[in-house]
Amino acid sequence: MSSDDRAVSQVGPGMLPFPGDDLLERQAAGETLEAALASDQGGMVALCGAAGMGKTSLVVQVAERLLASERFGRVVYTSFAGGGLAELALVDLADQLLGKERQRKTVAESRLMEALAQKPTLICWDDLDTVTGEGPMSLSEVMKQELFGLAQRLGAVSGTRLLLVCARPPSHPLLAQDALNQVALGPLSAEEADELWARWKGPEEGAGARLAGLLGGNPMALGLAGELVRVQGLDAAEQTLEAVLPGLRYGEGKQRNQGLFAAMEAWIRGRPGPQAEAVAAMGVFSCGFVANLPARLAQIPDDTWAALLGAMIRSRVARTAPIVGLKVPYVHVHAAFLEHVSRRMDLNQANILRGQYVGNYLGLQAWMVKNRERAAEAVASLRWLELPNLRRVLPMLVTTGEVRFAREYSQRMADLLEDEGLYQEAGLVRDAVGRAVSDLLSRDRPLSQAEVRMLLDQADSLVEGRRHGEAGAMLQRLCDRFGQEKGLSYSGEAATLDHARACRRLGSALVALRQGDLAMAPLVQTEQLLAKVQGADRAGDEILELALALAPLY
């Protein structure tokens, strides 16, 4: 198909991510996977292969073929690329099995199991490594146990097959390896590479097999190399690839998927003019973005961004999907490409872009909450597409010490998650800020000024909720930290003033608990600390607050 035909696809919760029309027929791998899924033996199947090797494309192709042959009556697809708990898979199942009956309410698992048993169903869990590996979206051990426990129960339903798609075979005590049929997806053959090259109308006929051989047979790497050849010509493109990976001609591209790394880096270096600089704007995103958003964040001219996006679609690292109610599409980008772009950013560049990224999603989230009823379809479409990015913002706010913004964001985020039917995740998000801040005092390292301010903000929030006991306990631990030799990573007037703030809040909390005799010690210490920093900015405000705290004791 043409790049324009491939670019737009209609997708939604539980649906296959894109149509399989005119995908390359990888006959041997397809037959092996189809045989494993069509078997009557039951159990689970794991499709494993390196990033960019074409796992999702093969899943789509085989799933559509098994539907057409009526081996399965339906397919339910869940991607964990943007994170999520076991309930994400249950929500997708409910959407596909129950339809309008679902109505975003919690559905009993037993009801889903009954619905599954009524029709043979292929369930696909893609990008499983994201939540079961070691990355930032990895689940806790308890959450992994819930996920694999669900996998075990789904795999045991008669007529149902569960396909796990990941880079490496999943390993967990709940997954019996003898019940897990593993299918490995390897590199393209020379014939497949040439056919793919011809379908993509790659220049230099016959170059497909040659480049694929250098790049470890990785289809995504071949797509990137094809665009590089269009821009530079075959000889120059190979030189660019070798400049990135000098051992390319000696087989280094076949080691540890280095061919994909070489192709991604060479593709970026080979972008003409300002396009190479514009690539960095994508490095803060997860899974994708509204089409023009990176251009807005980095102030990239429209023509430059349009050219870059077109090259990404032609290279098969990006595809677009419509957003209901909006004129611009959503751009899905391969996770490996975004991860590579992220690693290339320098610290200053990353900090600037992350600040703009967070600001944008704070605004988007507020708009979505405000328009949940007035623009229900557009909000629902955006909510589902943008969940990976919306999930990423909260940890950024906590890390930078923006506790008040984080607290407001977490409550709105929880509302959106409940709208999506993700009630368990919503509950965790509501408490996320408090847990993150409280964990700071359990870490065996000095506290930074930003972290101290986070703890003070959290104490204020607890007091506002009349949770004086919790606030007092946390503030006592914080005051103890100030007295430790290596309790803080900063010193001087700023540390003394923050110590005074903590002591004054502790005294106020104890007063609220009617423990005036205990409150005197931290309040007197506050007075002594403030005497040392009388000329400091905001010291006067603290003296006034201290007077108000002491008033009930006299």
Coordinates of C-alpha atoms in Angstrom, one line a residue:
M1 CA 0.0 0.0 0.0
S2 CA 1.1 3.6 -0.4
S3 CA 2.3 5.6 2.6
D4 CA -0.9 7.6 2.5
D5 CA -3.0 4.5 2.5
R6 CA -1.1 3.1 5.4
A7 CA -1.1 6.4 7.3
V8 CA -4.8 6.5 8.4
S9 CA -6.4 3.6 10.3
Q10 CA -9.5 3.4 12.4
V11 CA -8.7 2.0 15.8
G12 CA -10.2 1.8 19.3
P13 CA -10.1 -0.1 22.6
G14 CA -9.7 -3.8 22.1
M15 CA -9.3 -3.5 18.3
L16 CA -6.3 -4.5 16.2
P17 CA -4.0 -1.5 15.9
F18 CA -4.0 -1.2 12.1
P19 CA -5.4 -3.2 9.1
G20 CA -3.4 -6.0 7.7
D21 CA -4.2 -5.3 4.1
D22 CA -1.2 -5.8 1.8
L23 CA 1.3 -6.5 4.6
L24 CA 4.3 -8.6 3.6
E25 CA 3.6 -12.3 3.7
R26 CA 6.2 -13.7 6.0
Q27 CA 5.1 -17.2 5.2
A28 CA 7.3 -19.4 7.5
A29 CA 6.8 -17.3 10.6
G30 CA 3.1 -16.8 9.8
E31 CA 2.5 -20.5 9.4
T32 CA 4.3 -21.3 12.6
L33 CA 2.3 -18.8 14.6
E34 CA -0.9 -19.7 13.0
A35 CA -0.3 -23.4 13.8
A36 CA 0.5 -22.6 17.4
L37 CA -2.7 -20.6 17.8
A38 CA -4.9 -22.9 15.9
S39 CA -3.9 -25.9 18.0
D40 CA -6.7 -27.5 20.1
Q41 CA -4.3 -28.1 23.0
G42 CA -5.1 -24.7 24.6
G43 CA -2.8 -22.7 26.8
M44 CA -0.8 -19.6 25.9
V45 CA 1.5 -18.7 23.0
A46 CA 4.4 -16.2 23.3
L47 CA 5.6 -14.5 20.1
C48 CA 9.1 -13.2 20.8
G49 CA 11.5 -11.1 18.7
A50 CA 13.7 -8.0 18.9
A51 CA 12.3 -4.5 18.5
G52 CA 11.3 -3.6 15.0
M53 CA 11.3 -7.2 13.8
G54 CA 7.6 -7.0 12.8
K55 CA 5.9 -8.8 15.7
T56 CA 2.8 -6.6 15.7
S57 CA 2.4 -6.7 11.9
L58 CA 2.6 -10.5 12.0
V59 CA 0.0 -10.6 14.8
V60 CA -2.4 -8.5 12.8
Q61 CA -1.9 -10.6 9.7
V62 CA -2.3 -13.9 11.4
A63 CA -5.3 -12.7 13.5
E64 CA -7.2 -11.5 10.4
R65 CA -6.5 -14.8 8.7
L66 CA -7.7 -16.8 11.7
L67 CA -10.9 -14.7 11.8
A68 CA -11.5 -15.2 8.1
S69 CA -11.1 -19.0 8.5
E70 CA -13.5 -18.9 11.4
R71 CA -11.0 -20.6 13.7
F72 CA -11.8 -17.6 16.1
G73 CA -15.0 -15.6 16.2
R74 CA -13.3 -12.5 17.5
V75 CA -10.0 -10.9 18.4
V76 CA -9.4 -8.7 21.4
Y77 CA -6.1 -6.7 21.3
T78 CA -4.5 -4.9 24.2
S79 CA -1.2 -2.9 24.0
F80 CA 0.7 -2.3 27.2
A81 CA 3.2 0.0 25.4
G82 CA 1.9 3.0 27.4
G83 CA 1.7 1.1 30.7
G84 CA -1.3 -0.1 32.6
L85 CA -2.4 -2.8 35.0
A86 CA -4.2 -6.1 34.5
E87 CA -7.5 -4.3 34.5
L88 CA -6.5 -2.7 31.1
A89 CA -6.9 -6.1 29.4
L90 CA -10.2 -6.6 31.2
V91 CA -11.5 -3.3 30.0
D92 CA -10.6 -4.1 26.4
L93 CA -12.3 -7.5 26.8
A94 CA -15.4 -5.8 28.2
D95 CA -15.6 -3.3 25.3
Q96 CA -15.4 -6.0 22.7
L97 CA -17.4 -8.7 24.4
L98 CA -20.2 -6.6 26.0
G99 CA -20.2 -3.5 23.8
K100 CA -22.8 -0.9 24.9
E101 CA -23.7 -3.1 27.9
R102 CA -20.3 -2.2 29.3
Q103 CA -21.1 1.5 29.9
R104 CA -17.7 2.1 31.6
K105 CA -18.8 0.3 34.8
T106 CA -16.8 -2.3 36.6
V107 CA -17.6 -5.7 35.1
A108 CA -17.2 -8.8 37.2
E109 CA -14.5 -11.0 35.8
S110 CA -16.8 -14.0 36.0
R111 CA -19.2 -12.3 33.6
L112 CA -16.4 -11.8 31.1
M113 CA -15.3 -15.5 31.4
E114 CA -18.9 -16.6 30.7
A115 CA -18.9 -14.3 27.6
L116 CA -15.6 -15.7 26.5
A117 CA -16.8 -19.2 26.6
Q118 CA -19.6 -18.5 24.2
K119 CA -17.4 -17.9 21.2
P120 CA -13.8 -18.9 20.4
T121 CA -11.6 -15.8 21.1
L122 CA -8.0 -14.8 20.3
I123 CA -6.7 -12.4 23.0
C124 CA -3.5 -10.6 22.1
W125 CA -1.3 -8.8 24.7
D126 CA 1.2 -6.7 22.9
D127 CA 4.3 -4.9 24.2
L128 CA 4.2 -6.9 27.4
D129 CA 7.9 -6.1 28.2
T130 CA 6.9 -2.5 29.0
V131 CA 5.1 -3.6 32.2
T132 CA 7.0 -6.8 33.1
G133 CA 10.5 -5.6 32.4
E134 CA 12.8 -3.2 34.2
G135 CA 11.7 0.1 32.7
P136 CA 9.9 3.1 34.2
M137 CA 6.4 1.6 33.5
S138 CA 7.3 -1.7 35.1
L139 CA 4.7 -3.1 37.5
S140 CA 5.4 -4.0 41.1
E141 CA 5.7 -7.7 41.9
V142 CA 2.2 -7.8 43.3
M143 CA 0.8 -6.2 40.1
K144 CA 2.8 -8.6 38.0
Q145 CA 1.3 -11.4 39.9
E146 CA -2.2 -10.1 39.2
L147 CA -1.4 -9.7 35.5
F148 CA 0.0 -13.3 35.1
G149 CA -2.7 -14.7 37.3
L150 CA -5.3 -13.2 34.8
A151 CA -3.2 -14.6 31.9
Q152 CA -3.4 -18.0 33.5
R153 CA -7.2 -17.8 33.9
L154 CA -7.8 -16.5 30.4
G155 CA -5.7 -19.2 28.9
A156 CA -7.7 -21.8 30.7
V157 CA -11.1 -20.8 29.1
S158 CA -12.2 -23.3 26.5
G159 CA -11.8 -22.0 23.0
T160 CA -9.7 -19.0 24.0
R161 CA -6.1 -18.6 23.2
L162 CA -3.9 -15.9 24.8
L163 CA -1.0 -14.6 22.7
L164 CA 1.7 -12.7 24.6
V165 CA 3.9 -10.5 22.4
C166 CA 7.3 -9.5 23.8
A167 CA 11.0 -9.2 23.1
R168 CA 11.9 -12.2 25.4
P169 CA 9.8 -15.1 26.7
P170 CA 8.0 -14.0 29.8
S171 CA 9.1 -15.6 33.0
H172 CA 7.0 -15.8 36.2
P173 CA 6.1 -18.5 38.8
L174 CA 2.5 -18.4 37.6
L175 CA 3.5 -19.1 34.0
A176 CA 4.2 -22.8 33.6
Q177 CA 6.9 -22.9 30.8
D178 CA 5.7 -26.2 29.5
A179 CA 2.2 -24.7 29.0
L180 CA 3.7 -21.7 27.1
N181 CA 4.2 -22.4 23.4
Q182 CA 7.0 -20.1 22.2
V183 CA 7.3 -18.8 18.7
A184 CA 10.4 -16.8 17.7
L185 CA 10.3 -14.2 15.0
G186 CA 13.7 -13.8 13.4
P187 CA 15.1 -11.6 10.6
L188 CA 13.9 -11.2 7.1
S189 CA 15.1 -13.6 4.5
A190 CA 16.8 -12.1 1.4
E191 CA 13.6 -12.8 -0.7
E192 CA 11.4 -11.2 1.9
A193 CA 13.7 -8.1 2.1
D194 CA 13.6 -7.7 -1.7
E195 CA 9.9 -8.1 -1.8
L196 CA 9.4 -5.6 1.0
W197 CA 11.8 -3.2 -0.8
A198 CA 9.8 -3.5 -4.0
R199 CA 6.5 -2.9 -2.2
W200 CA 7.9 0.2 -0.6
K201 CA 9.1 1.3 -4.1
G202 CA 12.6 1.6 -2.7
P203 CA 15.1 3.1 -5.1
E204 CA 18.0 1.0 -6.4
E205 CA 16.3 -2.3 -7.3
G206 CA 17.7 -5.3 -5.5
A207 CA 19.2 -3.2 -2.7
G208 CA 16.6 -4.6 -0.2
A209 CA 18.4 -7.8 0.5
R210 CA 21.8 -6.1 0.6
L211 CA 20.8 -3.6 3.2
A212 CA 18.8 -6.1 5.2
G213 CA 21.9 -8.3 5.4
L214 CA 23.9 -5.4 6.8
L215 CA 21.1 -4.4 9.3
G216 CA 20.4 -7.8 10.7
G217 CA 17.3 -8.5 8.7
N218 CA 15.3 -6.0 10.8
P219 CA 12.2 -4.7 8.8
M220 CA 12.0 -1.4 10.7
A221 CA 15.7 -0.8 10.1
L222 CA 15.1 -1.5 6.4
G223 CA 12.3 1.0 6.2
L224 CA 14.5 3.7 7.7
A225 CA 17.4 2.8 5.4
G226 CA 15.0 3.1 2.4
E227 CA 14.2 6.7 3.3
L228 CA 17.9 7.4 3.8
V229 CA 18.6 6.0 0.3
R230 CA 15.9 8.2 -1.1
V231 CA 17.6 11.3 0.4
Q232 CA 21.3 10.4 -0.1
G233 CA 21.5 7.6 -2.7
L234 CA 22.6 4.1 -1.9
D235 CA 26.4 4.6 -1.6
A236 CA 26.1 7.7 0.6
A237 CA 23.5 6.0 2.7
E238 CA 25.7 3.0 3.3
Q239 CA 28.6 5.4 4.3
T240 CA 26.3 7.2 6.8
L241 CA 25.3 3.8 8.3
E242 CA 28.9 2.8 8.6
A243 CA 29.8 6.1 10.2
V244 CA 27.3 5.2 12.9
L245 CA 28.4 1.6 13.2
P246 CA 31.9 1.1 11.8
G247 CA 31.7 -2.7 12.0
L248 CA 28.5 -2.9 9.9
R249 CA 30.1 -4.7 7.0
Y250 CA 31.6 -7.2 9.4
G251 CA 28.3 -8.4 10.8
E252 CA 28.0 -6.0 13.8
G253 CA 24.5 -5.1 12.7
K254 CA 23.4 -8.6 13.5
Q255 CA 24.6 -8.4 17.1
R256 CA 22.1 -7.3 19.8
N257 CA 19.8 -5.7 17.2
Q258 CA 22.6 -3.1 16.5
G259 CA 21.3 -2.8 12.9
L260 CA 18.2 -1.0 14.1
F261 CA 20.3 1.4 16.2
A262 CA 22.5 2.2 13.2
A263 CA 19.4 2.7 11.0
M264 CA 17.7 5.0 13.5
E265 CA 20.8 7.1 14.1
A266 CA 21.8 7.3 10.5
W267 CA 18.2 8.3 9.5
I268 CA 18.2 11.2 12.0
R269 CA 21.7 12.4 10.9
G270 CA 20.6 12.1 7.3
R271 CA 17.6 14.4 7.6
P272 CA 18.1 17.5 5.6
G273 CA 18.5 21.0 7.2
P274 CA 16.3 21.8 10.2
Q275 CA 14.5 18.4 10.2
A276 CA 17.3 16.8 12.1
E277 CA 16.9 19.4 14.9
A278 CA 13.2 19.0 14.9
V279 CA 13.4 15.2 15.7
A280 CA 14.4 16.0 19.3
A281 CA 11.0 17.5 20.0
M282 CA 9.5 14.0 19.9
G283 CA 11.9 12.6 22.6
V284 CA 9.6 13.5 25.6
F285 CA 6.5 11.7 24.3
S286 CA 5.3 8.2 24.9
C287 CA 3.8 6.1 22.1
G288 CA 2.7 9.1 20.0
F289 CA 1.1 12.6 20.0
V290 CA -1.5 14.8 18.4
A291 CA 0.0 15.5 15.0
N292 CA 1.3 19.0 15.4
L293 CA 2.1 19.0 19.1
P294 CA 5.9 18.5 19.0
A295 CA 6.1 21.3 16.4
R296 CA 4.3 23.6 18.8
L297 CA 6.5 22.6 21.8
A298 CA 9.7 23.3 19.9
Q299 CA 8.4 26.1 17.7
I300 CA 9.2 24.1 14.5
P301 CA 7.9 25.7 11.2
D302 CA 4.9 23.9 9.7
D303 CA 6.6 23.0 6.5
T304 CA 9.6 21.4 8.3
W305 CA 7.3 19.4 10.6
A306 CA 5.1 18.2 7.7
A307 CA 8.2 17.0 5.8
L308 CA 9.6 15.2 8.8
L309 CA 6.3 13.6 9.6
G310 CA 5.9 12.4 6.0
A311 CA 9.4 10.9 6.1
M312 CA 8.5 9.0 9.3
I313 CA 5.4 7.6 7.8
R314 CA 7.2 6.5 4.6
S315 CA 9.9 4.9 6.8
R316 CA 7.2 2.9 8.7
V317 CA 8.1 4.2 12.1
A318 CA 4.9 6.2 12.3
R319 CA 1.2 5.8 11.4
T320 CA -1.8 8.1 11.9
A321 CA -5.2 7.5 13.3
P322 CA -8.2 9.9 13.3
I323 CA -9.3 11.7 16.5
V324 CA -13.0 11.9 16.8
G325 CA -14.2 15.5 16.6
L326 CA -10.8 17.0 15.7
K327 CA -9.4 17.8 12.3
V328 CA -5.8 16.8 13.1
P329 CA -4.9 13.1 13.4
Y330 CA -3.0 11.2 16.1
V331 CA 0.5 10.0 15.3
H332 CA 1.5 6.6 16.7
V333 CA 5.3 6.3 16.7
H334 CA 7.2 3.1 17.3
A335 CA 8.4 2.9 20.9
A336 CA 12.0 2.0 19.9
F337 CA 12.3 5.1 17.8
L338 CA 11.0 7.4 20.5
E339 CA 13.3 5.8 23.0
H340 CA 16.3 6.4 20.7
V341 CA 15.3 10.0 20.2
S342 CA 14.9 10.4 24.0
R343 CA 18.4 9.1 24.6
R344 CA 19.9 11.6 22.1
M345 CA 18.6 14.7 24.0
D346 CA 21.1 16.6 26.1
L347 CA 20.1 17.6 29.6
N348 CA 19.3 21.2 28.9
Q349 CA 17.2 20.3 25.8
A350 CA 15.3 17.6 27.8
N351 CA 14.5 20.0 30.7
I352 CA 13.1 22.7 28.4
L353 CA 11.0 20.2 26.4
R354 CA 9.8 18.4 29.5
G355 CA 8.6 21.7 31.0
Q356 CA 6.6 22.6 27.9
Y357 CA 5.4 19.0 27.6
V358 CA 4.0 19.0 31.2
G359 CA 2.4 22.4 30.7
N360 CA 0.7 21.2 27.5
Y361 CA -0.8 18.1 29.2
L362 CA -1.9 20.0 32.3
G363 CA -3.9 22.2 29.8
L364 CA -5.2 19.2 27.9
Q365 CA -6.2 17.4 31.0
A366 CA -8.1 20.4 32.3
W367 CA -9.9 20.8 28.9
M368 CA -10.8 17.1 28.9
V369 CA -12.3 17.2 32.4
K370 CA -14.2 20.4 31.6
N371 CA -15.7 19.1 28.3
R372 CA -16.4 15.5 29.4
E373 CA -20.1 16.0 28.6
R374 CA -20.1 18.8 26.0
A375 CA -17.6 17.1 23.7
A376 CA -17.9 13.5 25.0
E377 CA -16.8 11.7 21.8
A378 CA -13.7 13.9 21.3
V379 CA -12.7 13.6 24.9
A380 CA -13.2 9.8 24.9
S381 CA -11.1 9.5 21.7
L382 CA -8.3 11.7 23.1
R383 CA -8.4 10.0 26.5
W384 CA -7.8 6.6 25.0
L385 CA -5.1 7.8 22.6
E386 CA -3.3 10.0 25.1
L387 CA -3.3 7.8 28.2
P388 CA 0.5 6.9 27.8
N389 CA 1.4 10.6 27.9
L390 CA -1.1 11.5 30.6
R391 CA 0.4 8.7 32.7
R392 CA 3.9 10.1 32.2
V393 CA 3.2 13.6 33.5
L394 CA 2.4 12.9 37.1
P395 CA 5.9 11.4 37.9
M396 CA 7.5 14.4 36.2
L397 CA 5.6 16.8 38.4
V398 CA 6.5 14.9 41.6
T399 CA 10.2 14.6 40.5
T400 CA 10.4 18.4 40.0
G401 CA 8.8 19.1 43.4
E402 CA 5.6 20.6 41.9
V403 CA 3.4 19.0 44.6
R404 CA 0.4 21.3 44.4
F405 CA 0.2 20.9 40.6
A406 CA 0.8 17.1 41.0
R407 CA -2.0 16.8 43.6
E408 CA -4.5 18.6 41.4
Y409 CA -3.3 16.7 38.3
S410 CA -3.6 13.3 40.1
Q411 CA -7.2 14.0 41.1
R412 CA -8.2 14.9 37.6
M413 CA -6.3 12.0 36.2
A414 CA -8.1 9.6 38.4
D415 CA -11.4 11.0 37.1
L416 CA -10.3 10.4 33.5
L417 CA -9.1 6.9 34.4
E418 CA -12.5 6.1 35.9
D419 CA -14.2 7.4 32.8
E420 CA -12.0 4.8 30.9
G421 CA -13.1 2.1 33.3
L422 CA -9.7 1.8 35.0
Y423 CA -10.9 2.1 38.6
Q424 CA -7.9 0.3 40.2
E425 CA -5.4 2.5 38.5
A426 CA -7.5 5.5 39.4
G427 CA -7.3 4.6 43.1
L428 CA -3.5 4.3 42.9
V429 CA -3.2 7.6 41.1
R430 CA -5.3 9.4 43.7
D431 CA -2.8 8.4 46.4
A432 CA 0.3 8.6 44.2
V433 CA 1.5 12.0 45.4
G434 CA 1.2 11.2 49.1
R435 CA 3.0 7.9 48.6
A436 CA 5.8 9.5 46.6
V437 CA 6.4 12.3 49.1
S438 CA 6.2 10.0 52.1
D439 CA 8.8 7.6 50.5
L440 CA 11.3 10.5 50.4
L441 CA 11.8 10.2 54.2
S442 CA 12.5 6.4 53.9
R443 CA 15.4 6.9 51.4
D444 CA 18.9 6.7 52.9
R445 CA 20.3 9.8 51.2
P446 CA 20.3 13.6 51.7
L447 CA 17.1 15.4 50.9
S448 CA 17.3 18.2 48.2
Q449 CA 15.6 21.5 48.7
A450 CA 12.9 20.6 46.2
E451 CA 12.2 17.4 48.1
V452 CA 12.0 19.3 51.4
R453 CA 9.5 21.7 49.8
M454 CA 7.5 18.8 48.6
L455 CA 7.3 17.4 52.2
L456 CA 6.2 20.8 53.5
D457 CA 3.5 21.1 50.8
Q458 CA 2.3 17.6 51.7
A459 CA 2.1 18.5 55.3
D460 CA 0.0 21.6 54.4
S461 CA -2.3 19.3 52.4
L462 CA -2.7 16.9 55.3
V463 CA -3.5 19.8 57.6
E464 CA -6.1 21.2 55.1
G465 CA -7.7 17.7 55.3
R466 CA -7.7 17.9 59.1
R467 CA -5.2 15.0 59.2
H468 CA -3.1 16.6 61.9
G469 CA -1.7 13.4 63.3
E470 CA -0.3 12.3 59.9
A471 CA 1.1 15.7 59.3
G472 CA 2.7 15.8 62.7
A473 CA 4.3 12.4 62.3
M474 CA 5.8 13.3 58.9
L475 CA 7.0 16.7 60.1
Q476 CA 8.7 15.1 63.1
R477 CA 10.7 12.8 60.8
L478 CA 11.5 15.8 58.6
C479 CA 12.8 17.9 61.6
D480 CA 14.9 14.9 62.6
R481 CA 16.5 14.9 59.1
F482 CA 17.6 18.5 59.6
G483 CA 19.5 17.5 62.7
Q484 CA 21.4 14.7 60.9
E485 CA 24.9 15.3 59.6
K486 CA 24.0 14.3 56.1
G487 CA 20.3 14.8 56.2
L488 CA 20.3 17.5 53.5
S489 CA 22.0 18.1 50.2
Y490 CA 22.0 21.9 50.7
S491 CA 22.9 24.3 53.5
G492 CA 23.1 28.0 54.5
E493 CA 20.2 30.4 55.0
A494 CA 17.9 28.4 52.7
A495 CA 18.3 25.2 54.9
T496 CA 17.9 27.2 58.1
L497 CA 14.7 28.8 56.9
D498 CA 13.3 25.5 55.7
H499 CA 14.1 24.0 59.1
A500 CA 12.2 26.8 60.7
R501 CA 9.2 26.2 58.4
A502 CA 9.2 22.5 59.4
C503 CA 9.4 23.2 63.1
R504 CA 6.7 25.8 63.0
R505 CA 4.4 23.4 61.1
L506 CA 5.1 20.7 63.6
G507 CA 4.3 22.9 66.5
S508 CA 1.0 24.0 64.8
A509 CA 0.0 20.4 64.2
L510 CA 0.6 19.5 67.8
V511 CA -1.4 22.5 68.9
A512 CA -4.3 21.3 66.7
L513 CA -4.0 17.9 68.4
R514 CA -4.3 19.7 71.8
Q515 CA -0.8 18.8 72.8
G516 CA 0.4 22.3 73.7
D517 CA 3.1 21.1 76.1
L518 CA 4.7 19.2 73.3
A519 CA 4.2 22.0 70.8
M520 CA 6.4 24.5 72.8
A521 CA 9.7 22.8 71.9
P522 CA 9.4 23.0 68.1
L523 CA 7.9 26.5 68.3
V524 CA 10.8 27.8 70.5
Q525 CA 13.2 26.2 68.1
T526 CA 11.5 28.0 65.2
E527 CA 12.1 31.3 67.0
Q528 CA 15.8 30.5 67.5
L529 CA 16.2 29.4 63.8
L530 CA 14.5 32.6 62.5
A531 CA 16.8 34.7 64.6
K532 CA 19.7 33.4 62.5
V533 CA 18.1 34.4 59.2
Q534 CA 16.2 37.7 60.0
G535 CA 17.3 39.3 56.7
A536 CA 16.4 36.3 54.5
D537 CA 13.6 36.5 52.0
R538 CA 10.3 35.4 53.5
A539 CA 11.7 35.2 57.0
G540 CA 9.2 38.0 58.0
D541 CA 6.3 35.8 56.8
E542 CA 7.5 33.0 59.0
I543 CA 7.8 35.2 62.1
L544 CA 4.2 36.2 61.6
E545 CA 3.1 32.6 61.2
L546 CA 5.0 31.8 64.3
A547 CA 3.2 34.4 66.3
L548 CA -0.1 33.0 65.1
A549 CA 1.0 29.5 66.1
L550 CA 2.0 30.7 69.6
A551 CA -1.2 32.7 70.3
P552 CA -3.3 29.7 71.5
L553 CA -0.7 28.8 74.0
Y554 CA -0.9 32.1 75.9

